[in-house]
JSON list of C-alpha atoms in Angstrom, two decimals:
[
{"chain": "A", "resi": 1, "resn": "MET", "atom": "CA", "xyz": [3.28, 36.81, 22.43]},
{"chain": "A", "resi": 2, "resn": "PRO", "atom": "CA", "xyz": [0.95, 33.90, 23.30]},
{"chain": "A", "resi": 3, "resn": "LEU", "atom": "CA", "xyz": [2.33, 31.27, 25.65]},
{"chain": "A", "resi": 4, "resn": "LEU", "atom": "CA", "xyz": [2.48, 28.64, 22.88]},
{"chain": "A", "resi": 5, "resn": "VAL", "atom": "CA", "xyz": [4.63, 29.07, 19.78]},
{"chain": "A", "resi": 6, "resn": "LEU", "atom": "CA", "xyz": [4.21, 26.69, 16.83]},
{"chain": "A", "resi": 7, "resn": "ALA", "atom": "CA", "xyz": [7.50, 26.13, 15.01]},
{"chain": "A", "resi": 8, "resn": "SER", "atom": "CA", "xyz": [5.86, 25.25, 11.71]},
{"chain": "A", "resi": 9, "resn": "ALA", "atom": "CA", "xyz": [4.60, 26.94, 8.57]},
{"chain": "A", "resi": 10, "resn": "SER", "atom": "CA", "xyz": [1.94, 24.25, 8.04]},
{"chain": "A", "resi": 11, "resn": "PRO", "atom": "CA", "xyz": [-1.54, 25.75, 7.59]},
{"chain": "A", "resi": 12, "resn": "GLY", "atom": "CA", "xyz": [-3.01, 22.37, 8.53]},
{"chain": "A", "resi": 13, "resn": "ARG", "atom": "CA", "xyz": [-1.29, 22.35, 11.91]},
{"chain": "A", "resi": 14, "resn": "ALA", "atom": "CA", "xyz": [-2.29, 25.94, 12.56]},
{"chain": "A", "resi": 15, "resn": "LYS", "atom": "CA", "xyz": [-5.91, 25.10, 11.74]},
{"chain": "A", "resi": 16, "resn": "VAL", "atom": "CA", "xyz": [-5.90, 22.15, 14.13]},
{"chain": "A", "resi": 17, "resn": "LEU", "atom": "CA", "xyz": [-4.75, 24.42, 16.97]},
{"chain": "A", "resi": 18, "resn": "ALA", "atom": "CA", "xyz": [-7.19, 27.18, 16.06]},
{"chain": "A", "resi": 19, "resn": "ASP", "atom": "CA", "xyz": [-10.11, 24.76, 15.82]},
{"chain": "A", "resi": 20, "resn": "ALA", "atom": "CA", "xyz": [-9.17, 23.41, 19.26]},
{"chain": "A", "resi": 21, "resn": "GLY", "atom": "CA", "xyz": [-9.49, 26.93, 20.71]},
{"chain": "A", "resi": 22, "resn": "ILE", "atom": "CA", "xyz": [-5.77, 27.33, 21.34]},
{"chain": "A", "resi": 23, "resn": "ASP", "atom": "CA", "xyz": [-4.04, 30.70, 21.34]},
{"chain": "A", "resi": 24, "resn": "PHE", "atom": "CA", "xyz": [-0.67, 30.49, 19.63]},
{"chain": "A", "resi": 25, "resn": "ALA", "atom": "CA", "xyz": [1.87, 32.31, 17.51]},
{"chain": "A", "resi": 26, "resn": "VAL", "atom": "CA", "xyz": [3.68, 30.91, 14.49]},
{"chain": "A", "resi": 27, "resn": "GLN", "atom": "CA", "xyz": [7.44, 31.17, 14.12]},
{"chain": "A", "resi": 28, "resn": "VAL", "atom": "CA", "xyz": [8.84, 29.14, 11.26]},
{"chain": "A", "resi": 29, "resn": "SER", "atom": "CA", "xyz": [12.09, 27.28, 11.83]},
{"chain": "A", "resi": 30, "resn": "THR", "atom": "CA", "xyz": [15.03, 27.58, 9.45]},
{"chain": "A", "resi": 31, "resn": "VAL", "atom": "CA", "xyz": [16.23, 24.01, 9.95]},
{"chain": "A", "resi": 32, "resn": "ASP", "atom": "CA", "xyz": [17.88, 22.26, 7.01]},
{"chain": "A", "resi": 33, "resn": "GLU", "atom": "CA", "xyz": [16.05, 18.93, 7.33]},
{"chain": "A", "resi": 34, "resn": "ASP", "atom": "CA", "xyz": [18.32, 17.08, 4.91]},
{"chain": "A", "resi": 35, "resn": "ALA", "atom": "CA", "xyz": [21.43, 18.20, 6.80]},
{"chain": "A", "resi": 36, "resn": "VAL", "atom": "CA", "xyz": [19.91, 17.20, 10.16]},
{"chain": "A", "resi": 37, "resn": "LEU", "atom": "CA", "xyz": [19.06, 13.74, 8.86]},
{"chain": "A", "resi": 38, "resn": "ALA", "atom": "CA", "xyz": [22.46, 13.29, 7.23]},
{"chain": "A", "resi": 39, "resn": "ARG", "atom": "CA", "xyz": [24.24, 14.08, 10.50]},
{"chain": "A", "resi": 40, "resn": "ALA", "atom": "CA", "xyz": [21.98, 11.71, 12.42]},
{"chain": "A", "resi": 41, "resn": "VAL", "atom": "CA", "xyz": [22.51, 8.86, 9.95]},
{"chain": "A", "resi": 42, "resn": "GLU", "atom": "CA", "xyz": [26.28, 9.40, 10.05]},
{"chain": "A", "resi": 43, "resn": "ARG", "atom": "CA", "xyz": [26.24, 9.21, 13.83]},
{"chain": "A", "resi": 44, "resn": "PHE", "atom": "CA", "xyz": [23.56, 6.61, 14.56]},
{"chain": "A", "resi": 45, "resn": "GLY", "atom": "CA", "xyz": [22.90, 4.79, 11.30]},
{"chain": "A", "resi": 46, "resn": "GLU", "atom": "CA", "xyz": [19.60, 4.64, 9.44]},
{"chain": "A", "resi": 47, "resn": "LEU", "atom": "CA", "xyz": [16.61, 5.91, 11.41]},
{"chain": "A", "resi": 48, "resn": "GLY", "atom": "CA", "xyz": [13.14, 4.42, 11.36]},
{"chain": "A", "resi": 49, "resn": "PRO", "atom": "CA", "xyz": [10.18, 6.53, 10.18]},
{"chain": "A", "resi": 50, "resn": "ALA", "atom": "CA", "xyz": [8.94, 7.35, 13.70]},
{"chain": "A", "resi": 51, "resn": "ASP", "atom": "CA", "xyz": [12.43, 8.28, 14.90]},
{"chain": "A", "resi": 52, "resn": "THR", "atom": "CA", "xyz": [12.90, 10.48, 11.83]},
{"chain": "A", "resi": 53, "resn": "ALA", "atom": "CA", "xyz": [9.67, 12.36, 12.57]},
{"chain": "A", "resi": 54, "resn": "LEU", "atom": "CA", "xyz": [10.68, 12.90, 16.20]},
{"chain": "A", "resi": 55, "resn": "LEU", "atom": "CA", "xyz": [14.22, 14.03, 15.31]},
{"chain": "A", "resi": 56, "resn": "LEU", "atom": "CA", "xyz": [12.97, 16.64, 12.85]},
{"chain": "A", "resi": 57, "resn": "ALA", "atom": "CA", "xyz": [10.29, 17.86, 15.27]},
{"chain": "A", "resi": 58, "resn": "LYS", "atom": "CA", "xyz": [12.98, 18.28, 17.94]},
{"chain": "A", "resi": 59, "resn": "SER", "atom": "CA", "xyz": [15.29, 20.13, 15.55]},
{"chain": "A", "resi": 60, "resn": "LYS", "atom": "CA", "xyz": [12.54, 22.58, 14.57]},
{"chain": "A", "resi": 61, "resn": "ALA", "atom": "CA", "xyz": [11.56, 23.24, 18.18]},
{"chain": "A", "resi": 62, "resn": "GLU", "atom": "CA", "xyz": [15.17, 23.79, 19.22]},
{"chain": "A", "resi": 63, "resn": "ASP", "atom": "CA", "xyz": [15.79, 26.15, 16.31]},
{"chain": "A", "resi": 64, "resn": "VAL", "atom": "CA", "xyz": [12.87, 28.40, 17.24]},
{"chain": "A", "resi": 65, "resn": "ALA", "atom": "CA", "xyz": [13.42, 28.12, 21.01]},
{"chain": "A", "resi": 66, "resn": "ALA", "atom": "CA", "xyz": [16.93, 29.53, 20.51]},
{"chain": "A", "resi": 67, "resn": "THR", "atom": "CA", "xyz": [15.55, 32.81, 19.14]},
{"chain": "A", "resi": 68, "resn": "GLN", "atom": "CA", "xyz": [14.92, 35.90, 21.23]},
{"chain": "A", "resi": 69, "resn": "GLU", "atom": "CA", "xyz": [11.34, 36.08, 19.98]},
{"chain": "A", "resi": 70, "resn": "ALA", "atom": "CA", "xyz": [10.49, 32.76, 21.63]},
{"chain": "A", "resi": 71, "resn": "ASP", "atom": "CA", "xyz": [11.94, 33.66, 25.02]},
{"chain": "A", "resi": 72, "resn": "GLY", "atom": "CA", "xyz": [9.35, 33.01, 27.70]},
{"chain": "A", "resi": 73, "resn": "ALA", "atom": "CA", "xyz": [7.20, 30.80, 25.47]},
{"chain": "A", "resi": 74, "resn": "VAL", "atom": "CA", "xyz": [6.53, 27.09, 25.20]},
{"chain": "A", "resi": 75, "resn": "VAL", "atom": "CA", "xyz": [7.67, 26.00, 21.73]},
{"chain": "A", "resi": 76, "resn": "LEU", "atom": "CA", "xyz": [6.11, 23.13, 19.80]},
{"chain": "A", "resi": 77, "resn": "GLY", "atom": "CA", "xyz": [7.85, 21.56, 16.83]},
{"chain": "A", "resi": 78, "resn": "CYS", "atom": "CA", "xyz": [6.14, 18.94, 14.64]},
{"chain": "A", "resi": 79, "resn": "ASP", "atom": "CA", "xyz": [7.11, 16.80, 11.69]},
{"chain": "A", "resi": 80, "resn": "SER", "atom": "CA", "xyz": [5.29, 14.05, 9.81]},
{"chain": "A", "resi": 81, "resn": "VAL", "atom": "CA", "xyz": [6.71, 11.01, 8.04]},
{"chain": "A", "resi": 82, "resn": "PHE", "atom": "CA", "xyz": [4.66, 8.45, 6.12]},
{"chain": "A", "resi": 83, "resn": "GLU", "atom": "CA", "xyz": [5.64, 4.80, 6.40]},
{"chain": "A", "resi": 84, "resn": "PHE", "atom": "CA", "xyz": [4.60, 2.59, 3.51]},
{"chain": "A", "resi": 85, "resn": "GLU", "atom": "CA", "xyz": [5.81, -0.99, 3.16]},
{"chain": "A", "resi": 86, "resn": "SER", "atom": "CA", "xyz": [8.55, -0.29, 5.72]},
{"chain": "A", "resi": 87, "resn": "VAL", "atom": "CA", "xyz": [9.92, 2.70, 3.78]},
{"chain": "A", "resi": 88, "resn": "ALA", "atom": "CA", "xyz": [9.82, 6.28, 5.10]},
{"chain": "A", "resi": 89, "resn": "TYR", "atom": "CA", "xyz": [8.41, 8.98, 2.84]},
{"chain": "A", "resi": 90, "resn": "GLY", "atom": "CA", "xyz": [8.31, 12.73, 3.30]},
{"chain": "A", "resi": 91, "resn": "LYS", "atom": "CA", "xyz": [6.85, 15.30, 0.93]},
{"chain": "A", "resi": 92, "resn": "PRO", "atom": "CA", "xyz": [6.89, 14.24, -2.74]},
{"chain": "A", "resi": 93, "resn": "TYR", "atom": "CA", "xyz": [7.33, 17.82, -4.03]},
{"chain": "A", "resi": 94, "resn": "THR", "atom": "CA", "xyz": [7.02, 16.76, -7.70]},
{"chain": "A", "resi": 95, "resn": "ALA", "atom": "CA", "xyz": [4.05, 15.51, -9.68]},
{"chain": "A", "resi": 96, "resn": "GLU", "atom": "CA", "xyz": [6.05, 12.52, -10.85]},
{"chain": "A", "resi": 97, "resn": "ALA", "atom": "CA", "xyz": [6.87, 11.41, -7.29]},
{"chain": "A", "resi": 98, "resn": "ALA", "atom": "CA", "xyz": [3.28, 11.94, -6.10]},
{"chain": "A", "resi": 99, "resn": "THR", "atom": "CA", "xyz": [1.94, 9.90, -9.04]},
{"chain": "A", "resi": 100, "resn": "GLU", "atom": "CA", "xyz": [4.32, 7.03, -8.34]},
{"chain": "A", "resi": 101, "resn": "ARG", "atom": "CA", "xyz": [3.29, 6.93, -4.70]},
{"chain": "A", "resi": 102, "resn": "TRP", "atom": "CA", "xyz": [-0.42, 6.85, -5.47]},
{"chain": "A", "resi": 103, "resn": "GLU", "atom": "CA", "xyz": [0.08, 4.11, -8.05]},
{"chain": "A", "resi": 104, "resn": "ALA", "atom": "CA", "xyz": [1.70, 2.06, -5.27]},
{"chain": "A", "resi": 105, "resn": "MET", "atom": "CA", "xyz": [-0.60, 3.03, -2.36]},
{"chain": "A", "resi": 106, "resn": "GLY", "atom": "CA", "xyz": [-4.01, 2.43, -3.94]},
{"chain": "A", "resi": 107, "resn": "GLY", "atom": "CA", "xyz": [-5.94, -0.29, -2.10]},
{"chain": "A", "resi": 108, "resn": "LYS", "atom": "CA", "xyz": [-3.22, -0.64, 0.55]},
{"chain": "A", "resi": 109, "resn": "SER", "atom": "CA", "xyz": [-2.37, 0.86, 3.95]},
{"chain": "A", "resi": 110, "resn": "GLY", "atom": "CA", "xyz": [0.39, 2.95, 5.47]},
{"chain": "A", "resi": 111, "resn": "ILE", "atom": "CA", "xyz": [1.22, 4.61, 8.77]},
{"chain": "A", "resi": 112, "resn": "LEU", "atom": "CA", "xyz": [1.46, 8.36, 9.29]},
{"chain": "A", "resi": 113, "resn": "HIS", "atom": "CA", "xyz": [3.90, 9.18, 12.10]},
{"chain": "A", "resi": 114, "resn": "THR", "atom": "CA", "xyz": [3.88, 12.70, 13.54]},
{"chain": "A", "resi": 115, "resn": "GLY", "atom": "CA", "xyz": [6.63, 13.70, 15.91]},
{"chain": "A", "resi": 116, "resn": "HIS", "atom": "CA", "xyz": [5.83, 16.35, 18.53]},
{"chain": "A", "resi": 117, "resn": "TRP", "atom": "CA", "xyz": [8.58, 18.10, 20.50]},
{"chain": "A", "resi": 118, "resn": "LEU", "atom": "CA", "xyz": [7.88, 20.65, 23.24]},
{"chain": "A", "resi": 119, "resn": "ILE", "atom": "CA", "xyz": [10.44, 22.98, 24.81]},
{"chain": "A", "resi": 120, "resn": "ASP", "atom": "CA", "xyz": [9.56, 25.00, 27.91]},
{"chain": "A", "resi": 121, "resn": "ASN", "atom": "CA", "xyz": [11.39, 28.23, 27.18]},
{"chain": "A", "resi": 122, "resn": "ARG", "atom": "CA", "xyz": [10.04, 30.08, 30.21]},
{"chain": "A", "resi": 123, "resn": "SER", "atom": "CA", "xyz": [12.60, 31.35, 32.69]},
{"chain": "A", "resi": 124, "resn": "GLU", "atom": "CA", "xyz": [13.14, 29.17, 35.73]},
{"chain": "A", "resi": 125, "resn": "GLU", "atom": "CA", "xyz": [14.61, 32.12, 37.63]},
{"chain": "A", "resi": 126, "resn": "ASP", "atom": "CA", "xyz": [11.86, 34.70, 37.12]},
{"chain": "A", "resi": 127, "resn": "GLY", "atom": "CA", "xyz": [9.17, 32.73, 38.93]},
{"chain": "A", "resi": 128, "resn": "ASP", "atom": "CA", "xyz": [6.99, 32.21, 35.88]},
{"chain": "A", "resi": 129, "resn": "GLY", "atom": "CA", "xyz": [6.83, 28.45, 36.35]},
{"chain": "A", "resi": 130, "resn": "GLY", "atom": "CA", "xyz": [9.40, 27.50, 33.75]},
{"chain": "A", "resi": 131, "resn": "SER", "atom": "CA", "xyz": [10.49, 23.88, 33.98]},
{"chain": "A", "resi": 132, "resn": "GLY", "atom": "CA", "xyz": [13.22, 23.84, 31.33]},
{"chain": "A", "resi": 133, "resn": "ALA", "atom": "CA", "xyz": [11.62, 20.67, 29.98]},
{"chain": "A", "resi": 134, "resn": "THR", "atom": "CA", "xyz": [12.45, 19.45, 26.49]},
{"chain": "A", "resi": 135, "resn": "ILE", "atom": "CA", "xyz": [10.27, 16.45, 25.71]},
{"chain": "A", "resi": 136, "resn": "GLY", "atom": "CA", "xyz": [8.76, 14.66, 22.77]},
{"chain": "A", "resi": 137, "resn": "ALA", "atom": "CA", "xyz": [6.34, 11.97, 21.65]},
{"chain": "A", "resi": 138, "resn": "VAL", "atom": "CA", "xyz": [5.25, 10.34, 18.42]},
{"chain": "A", "resi": 139, "resn": "SER", "atom": "CA", "xyz": [1.62, 9.81, 17.47]},
{"chain": "A", "resi": 140, "resn": "SER", "atom": "CA", "xyz": [0.89, 7.28, 14.71]},
{"chain": "A", "resi": 141, "resn": "THR", "atom": "CA", "xyz": [-2.23, 6.63, 12.65]},
{"chain": "A", "resi": 142, "resn": "THR", "atom": "CA", "xyz": [-2.84, 3.86, 10.13]},
{"chain": "A", "resi": 143, "resn": "VAL", "atom": "CA", "xyz": [-4.37, 5.07, 6.85]},
{"chain": "A", "resi": 144, "resn": "ASN", "atom": "CA", "xyz": [-6.28, 2.67, 4.59]},
{"chain": "A", "resi": 145, "resn": "PHE", "atom": "CA", "xyz": [-6.51, 3.79, 0.96]},
{"chain": "A", "resi": 146, "resn": "GLU", "atom": "CA", "xyz": [-9.18, 3.13, -1.63]},
{"chain": "A", "resi": 147, "resn": "LYS", "atom": "CA", "xyz": [-8.29, 1.67, -5.01]},
{"chain": "A", "resi": 148, "resn": "VAL", "atom": "CA", "xyz": [-7.93, 4.64, -7.35]},
{"chain": "A", "resi": 149, "resn": "THR", "atom": "CA", "xyz": [-7.91, 4.87, -11.11]},
{"chain": "A", "resi": 150, "resn": "ALA", "atom": "CA", "xyz": [-5.14, 6.36, -13.20]},
{"chain": "A", "resi": 151, "resn": "GLU", "atom": "CA", "xyz": [-7.51, 9.16, -14.16]},
{"chain": "A", "resi": 152, "resn": "GLU", "atom": "CA", "xyz": [-8.26, 9.95, -10.52]},
{"chain": "A", "resi": 153, "resn": "ILE", "atom": "CA", "xyz": [-4.56, 9.99, -9.66]},
{"chain": "A", "resi": 154, "resn": "ALA", "atom": "CA", "xyz": [-3.77, 12.32, -12.54]},
{"chain": "A", "resi": 155, "resn": "ALA", "atom": "CA", "xyz": [-6.60, 14.68, -11.59]},
{"chain": "A", "resi": 156, "resn": "TYR", "atom": "CA", "xyz": [-5.61, 14.72, -7.93]},
{"chain": "A", "resi": 157, "resn": "VAL", "atom": "CA", "xyz": [-1.92, 15.30, -8.60]},
{"chain": "A", "resi": 158, "resn": "ALA", "atom": "CA", "xyz": [-2.81, 18.09, -11.04]},
{"chain": "A", "resi": 159, "resn": "THR", "atom": "CA", "xyz": [-4.47, 20.03, -8.20]},
{"chain": "A", "resi": 160, "resn": "GLY", "atom": "CA", "xyz": [-1.08, 20.31, -6.49]},
{"chain": "A", "resi": 161, "resn": "GLU", "atom": "CA", "xyz": [-2.58, 19.34, -3.14]},
{"chain": "A", "resi": 162, "resn": "PRO", "atom": "CA", "xyz": [-0.46, 16.23, -2.50]},
{"chain": "A", "resi": 163, "resn": "LEU", "atom": "CA", "xyz": [2.91, 17.74, -3.40]},
{"chain": "A", "resi": 164, "resn": "PRO", "atom": "CA", "xyz": [3.72, 19.42, -0.03]},
{"chain": "A", "resi": 165, "resn": "CYS", "atom": "CA", "xyz": [2.20, 16.65, 2.11]},
{"chain": "A", "resi": 166, "resn": "ALA", "atom": "CA", "xyz": [3.96, 13.75, 3.79]},
{"chain": "A", "resi": 167, "resn": "GLY", "atom": "CA", "xyz": [2.68, 10.65, 2.05]},
{"chain": "A", "resi": 168, "resn": "ALA", "atom": "CA", "xyz": [1.29, 12.67, -0.88]},
{"chain": "A", "resi": 169, "resn": "PHE", "atom": "CA", "xyz": [-2.22, 12.96, 0.55]},
{"chain": "A", "resi": 170, "resn": "THR", "atom": "CA", "xyz": [-4.44, 14.92, 2.90]},
{"chain": "A", "resi": 171, "resn": "ILE", "atom": "CA", "xyz": [-7.35, 13.80, 5.01]},
{"chain": "A", "resi": 172, "resn": "ASP", "atom": "CA", "xyz": [-8.91, 17.27, 5.19]},
{"chain": "A", "resi": 173, "resn": "GLY", "atom": "CA", "xyz": [-8.97, 18.08, 1.49]},
{"chain": "A", "resi": 174, "resn": "ARG", "atom": "CA", "xyz": [-9.54, 16.42, -1.89]},
{"chain": "A", "resi": 175, "resn": "GLY", "atom": "CA", "xyz": [-7.49, 13.42, -0.81]},
{"chain": "A", "resi": 176, "resn": "ALA", "atom": "CA", "xyz": [-10.19, 12.42, 1.69]},
{"chain": "A", "resi": 177, "resn": "ALA", "atom": "CA", "xyz": [-12.15, 10.88, -1.19]},
{"chain": "A", "resi": 178, "resn": "PHE", "atom": "CA", "xyz": [-9.43, 8.26, -1.61]},
{"chain": "A", "resi": 179, "resn": "ILE", "atom": "CA", "xyz": [-9.15, 7.22, 2.05]},
{"chain": "A", "resi": 180, "resn": "ARG", "atom": "CA", "xyz": [-11.26, 4.22, 3.05]},
{"chain": "A", "resi": 181, "resn": "GLY", "atom": "CA", "xyz": [-10.67, 4.71, 6.76]},
{"chain": "A", "resi": 182, "resn": "ILE", "atom": "CA", "xyz": [-8.12, 5.30, 9.49]},
{"chain": "A", "resi": 183, "resn": "GLU", "atom": "CA", "xyz": [-7.08, 3.65, 12.72]},
{"chain": "A", "resi": 184, "resn": "GLY", "atom": "CA", "xyz": [-6.07, 6.35, 15.19]},
{"chain": "A", "resi": 185, "resn": "ASN", "atom": "CA", "xyz": [-6.49, 10.08, 15.69]},
{"chain": "A", "resi": 186, "resn": "PRO", "atom": "CA", "xyz": [-7.41, 11.95, 12.47]},
{"chain": "A", "resi": 187, "resn": "GLN", "atom": "CA", "xyz": [-5.68, 15.13, 13.69]},
{"chain": "A", "resi": 188, "resn": "ASN", "atom": "CA", "xyz": [-2.42, 13.23, 13.57]},
{"chain": "A", "resi": 189, "resn": "VAL", "atom": "CA", "xyz": [-2.83, 12.73, 9.82]},
{"chain": "A", "resi": 190, "resn": "ILE", "atom": "CA", "xyz": [-3.11, 16.50, 9.42]},
{"chain": "A", "resi": 191, "resn": "GLY", "atom": "CA", "xyz": [0.14, 16.89, 11.34]},
{"chain": "A", "resi": 192, "resn": "LEU", "atom": "CA", "xyz": [-0.63, 17.77, 14.97]},
{"chain": "A", "resi": 193, "resn": "ASN", "atom": "CA", "xyz": [-2.39, 15.71, 17.62]},
{"chain": "A", "resi": 194, "resn": "VAL", "atom": "CA", "xyz": [-3.88, 17.99, 20.29]},
{"chain": "A", "resi": 195, "resn": "SER", "atom": "CA", "xyz": [-4.20, 15.13, 22.77]},
{"chain": "A", "resi": 196, "resn": "THR", "atom": "CA", "xyz": [-0.45, 14.51, 22.44]},
{"chain": "A", "resi": 197, "resn": "LEU", "atom": "CA", "xyz": [0.15, 18.23, 22.99]},
{"chain": "A", "resi": 198, "resn": "ARG", "atom": "CA", "xyz": [-1.97, 18.01, 26.15]},
{"chain": "A", "resi": 199, "resn": "GLU", "atom": "CA", "xyz": [0.19, 15.17, 27.47]},
{"chain": "A", "resi": 200, "resn": "LEU", "atom": "CA", "xyz": [3.42, 17.06, 26.77]},
{"chain": "A", "resi": 201, "resn": "LEU", "atom": "CA", "xyz": [2.11, 20.26, 28.37]},
{"chain": "A", "resi": 202, "resn": "ALA", "atom": "CA", "xyz": [1.23, 18.30, 31.50]},
{"chain": "A", "resi": 203, "resn": "GLU", "atom": "CA", "xyz": [4.86, 17.20, 31.79]},
{"chain": "A", "resi": 204, "resn": "THR", "atom": "CA", "xyz": [5.90, 20.86, 31.93]},
{"chain": "A", "resi": 205, "resn": "GLY", "atom": "CA", "xyz": [3.34, 21.62, 34.65]},
{"chain": "A", "resi": 206, "resn": "LEU", "atom": "CA", "xyz": [0.85, 23.23, 32.27]},
{"chain": "A", "resi": 207, "resn": "SER", "atom": "CA", "xyz": [-2.74, 22.36, 31.44]},
{"chain": "A", "resi": 208, "resn": "ILE", "atom": "CA", "xyz": [-4.22, 22.46, 27.95]},
{"chain": "A", "resi": 209, "resn": "SER", "atom": "CA", "xyz": [-6.55, 25.13, 29.32]},
{"chain": "A", "resi": 210, "resn": "ASP", "atom": "CA", "xyz": [-3.50, 27.34, 29.93]},
{"chain": "A", "resi": 211, "resn": "VAL", "atom": "CA", "xyz": [-3.12, 27.75, 26.17]},
{"chain": "A", "resi": 212, "resn": "TRP", "atom": "CA", "xyz": [-6.78, 28.18, 25.31]},
{"chain": "A", "resi": 213, "resn": "ALA", "atom": "CA", "xyz": [-7.69, 31.46, 23.66]}
]
């Protein structure tokens, strides 16, 4: 198994890593996100969008790191949450929800928060450099949307592209036509910021070049 394991089924995140020349394996977590959030809210109260993204990224990384298949690897969990007018939004899932969001977002701006959580699952006893580190960081990018017509919204939603995406849009697909500009790292909008990964790897004693293919 490669040194890095991505605890996500997202094709966008996998493409970001592959395009960056990183060797990795994918192992999808089985975390019940709603249950994780419910427990956190019961214990700590309502979470902000950035904290929500980091909590879910941590939960996914921990879930995969606990498996035998990820033993000896460095596990990366990610989760994205879109903040619009101080409200946190995840995936819309339905055409109705995606349409409502685009009717509200057109001509305005929001913030895409992506939580990254890295767990060094290498053995500390076997001399393979394992640090036992479990660390995270949030990367945030402001997204400025174009004004869109009702016809454009209907056509975009009908493609199905926005339904599984935090915020109901993509920057690397059809949705790019409706984005006026961004402030921050574009990779973060896709769901994984390689520069953030580099920073987290450094805290475990690894270099980004250690995970290059």
